[in-house]
Amino acid sequence: MNVYDGQRMTELLEAEGMTAVAEGESADLVVLNTCHIRERASEKVYSDIGRIVKRAGADKPLIAVAGCVAQAEGREISARAPAVDIVVGPQAYHRLPALVAEAAGGKRALDTDMPLVSKFDLLPARRRQGPSSFLTVQEGCDKFCTYCVVPYTRGAEVSRPWAAVIDEAKALVDAGACEITLLGQNVNAWTGEDEAGRMQGLDGLIRALDRLPGLARIRYMTSHPNDMTDGLIEAHRDVEKLMPFLHLPVQSGSDRILKAMNRSHDSESYARIIDKVRIARPDIAISGDFIVGFPGETDAEFEDTLKLVERIGYAQAFSFKYSPRPGTPAATMDDQVPPAVMDERLQRLQGALNRQQHAFNDTIFGRTISVLIERDGKKPGQRIGKSPWLQSIVLETDAPVGTLLDVTIVSSGPNSLNGVAAPQLERLYVA
Ligand code: 5AD
Ligand code: SF4
C-alpha cells in the first residue's frame, strides 16, 4: 500500500509541475513514505533523515515525512529531527502541495487529520502505468489485533465506492496496465453498492473487473480470514483472470495465542478456509504472515505454529519477530519473550517456510506457464516477469514489457526461476 500511496503522491506533485529525480540525485523536496508496523521500519526514517541532511550539506532539501510514522508521532518527529519540514499522515496526503507551499515559506507544516472527504476524490487521474498496477479499494482496519498499530494509524475500515474503483481500474488499463492488484489492509472486507444499487462484496468487484477489456490478471491483498466469504472463494473457481494466489495471514498456530492476539479465528477455522479455497481452485498458492514471540508464547505454542505450517503447505510467507508497538495492548502484556528465543523461533520457522517454498517451486519445473513480462533484467536481452503464482521468472526474450508469454521453467536462481520462451524451446529442441 505504501508503494501505491507513493505513486499517488508522485502524480500529485507532478501535476504541480515537479519532476521526480532518481535516487541519489539532488532534489528540492524529499518525501519519506514511512511504515510504523514494526519498530525497525519505524526507526529507519530517522537514519534516512540523517543521511539526507549529511549528503545535502548547506543545501538541505525540504523534507516531508509521510505515512504511518507521521500519523503516529505527529509533531514529535520535528522535535526529534528538526530537519523535517512537513509531517503528513496517510489520509491527508492530498494536501501535500499546500503543505509544501507552507514549508517553502519557512513554516513547519503538519496535517494528520483523517478527513471525512476521501483523499482519493482530490487526487489527479491515473496515468503512465507499468503492466502491473496497484489499486487501493479499501483502507483501515476495525479488527484491533492486540499487537498491531494499523487501526490507529490508518483509521477505521473504509471502502472506496464501486464507481470510483471501476473508473480507476479503467484509467489504469488505458494507461497500460494488464494486471491489477486490489489493495486494502483488509481488502476482502470491501463492500459497496454496484451501479444497480445492489450490495456487493470484493467478489462482485472482481467479477465486474473480469469484464474489463484489456485486463488480463486480477489479484487482491491483504485478506483477513474472517472476511473470506463463500462468494470470494467461488470467484477463485469461476474467474479465470483471478490469479491462483491467496495471501491469508494467520500469525500463529496456537489457539491460546490467537485469542490473546484478538484474531477471532482459530487454527482449525483457518485451515478449513484453506481447504475450501483449494477445492475451488486446486492449483492455488497459499501465502501467509506469521509473528513469533508474541508475549507469553511458550515453546509448545510455537510448535503449534510449525504444525500448522506443515498442515497448510505455504508457497511463500512473511514471518516476523514480535515488535512491541506503543499504544497497543500487547506492548504492556506480561511475559515478553526474550530476543534470543525469538531469534531461534524465527530461524526455525523460516527454515520450514523456505523448504515449503522450494518444494512449491519444484512443482513448476518443466511446465510451460503464462508469464507477464514486467521489466528488463540486469543483463542485456533479459526480462523479468511474474508467474500466475507470483514467482519472479527470468528469461531472455525480445518480447516487450507488458506481454503475456508462454514460458517453460527450466531451473531456479536464488530468488527467482529461470525460463525459456516456449517457441524458443521448440526451436532448441528441433535443432
Ligand atoms: N510485530 C511484529 N509483526 C507485526 N505485524 C503487525 N504488527 C506486528 C508487530 N507488532 C505483522 C503481521 C501482519 C504484517 C503486515 O505485519 O504479521 O500481518
Ligand atoms: Fe493489524 Fe491486520 Fe489485525 Fe488489522 S487485521 S489489526 S491490519 S494485523
CSV table of N, CA, C and O and ligand atoms in Angstrom, one decimal, residues 141 143-145 147-148 150-151 185-186 224 251 263, ligand 2:
chain,number,residue,atom,x,y,z
A,141,CYS,N,-8.7,-0.5,9.4
A,141,CYS,CA,-8.9,-1.8,10.0
A,141,CYS,C,-9.7,-1.6,11.3
A,141,CYS,O,-9.4,-0.7,12.1
A,143,LYS,N,-10.2,-4.4,13.2
A,143,LYS,CA,-10.0,-5.7,13.8
A,143,LYS,C,-9.3,-5.6,15.2
A,143,LYS,O,-9.5,-6.5,16.0
A,144,PHE,N,-8.5,-4.6,15.3
A,144,PHE,CA,-7.7,-4.4,16.6
A,144,PHE,C,-7.0,-5.7,17.1
A,144,PHE,O,-7.2,-6.1,18.3
A,145,CYS,N,-6.2,-6.3,16.3
A,145,CYS,CA,-5.3,-7.3,16.8
A,145,CYS,C,-4.5,-6.6,17.8
A,145,CYS,O,-4.1,-5.5,17.7
A,147,TYR,N,-1.5,-6.6,18.8
A,147,TYR,CA,-0.1,-6.3,18.6
A,147,TYR,C,0.0,-5.1,17.6
A,147,TYR,O,1.1,-4.6,17.3
A,148,CYS,N,-1.1,-4.7,16.9
A,148,CYS,CA,-1.0,-4.0,15.7
A,148,CYS,C,-1.4,-2.5,15.7
A,148,CYS,O,-2.4,-2.2,16.4
A,150,VAL,N,-2.1,-0.6,13.0
A,150,VAL,CA,-2.8,-0.2,11.8
A,150,VAL,C,-4.2,0.5,12.1
A,150,VAL,O,-4.5,1.5,11.6
A,151,PRO,N,-5.0,-0.1,13.1
A,151,PRO,CA,-6.3,0.6,13.3
A,151,PRO,C,-6.1,2.0,13.8
A,151,PRO,O,-7.0,2.8,13.7
A,185,GLN,N,-5.9,-2.9,3.7
A,185,GLN,CA,-5.4,-3.5,4.9
A,185,GLN,C,-6.3,-4.8,5.2
A,185,GLN,O,-5.8,-5.8,5.7
A,186,ASN,N,-7.6,-4.7,4.8
A,186,ASN,CA,-8.5,-5.8,4.9
A,186,ASN,C,-9.3,-5.8,3.6
A,186,ASN,O,-10.5,-5.5,3.6
A,224,HIS,N,-8.3,-10.9,5.5
A,224,HIS,CA,-8.4,-11.4,6.8
A,224,HIS,C,-9.3,-12.7,6.8
A,224,HIS,O,-10.3,-12.7,6.0
A,251,GLN,N,-0.8,-15.6,11.5
A,251,GLN,CA,0.0,-15.1,12.6
A,251,GLN,C,0.6,-16.2,13.6
A,251,GLN,O,1.7,-16.1,14.0
A,263,ARG,N,-7.4,-12.4,17.4
A,263,ARG,CA,-7.6,-12.7,15.9
A,263,ARG,C,-9.0,-13.2,15.5
A,263,ARG,O,-9.3,-13.2,14.4
B,2,SF4,FE1,-3.4,-5.2,12.0
B,2,SF4,FE2,-4.3,-6.9,10.1
B,2,SF4,FE3,-5.0,-7.3,12.7
B,2,SF4,FE4,-6.0,-5.2,11.3
B,2,SF4,S1,-6.3,-7.4,10.9
B,2,SF4,S2,-5.2,-5.1,13.4
B,2,SF4,S3,-4.2,-4.6,10.0
B,2,SF4,S4,-2.9,-7.4,11.8
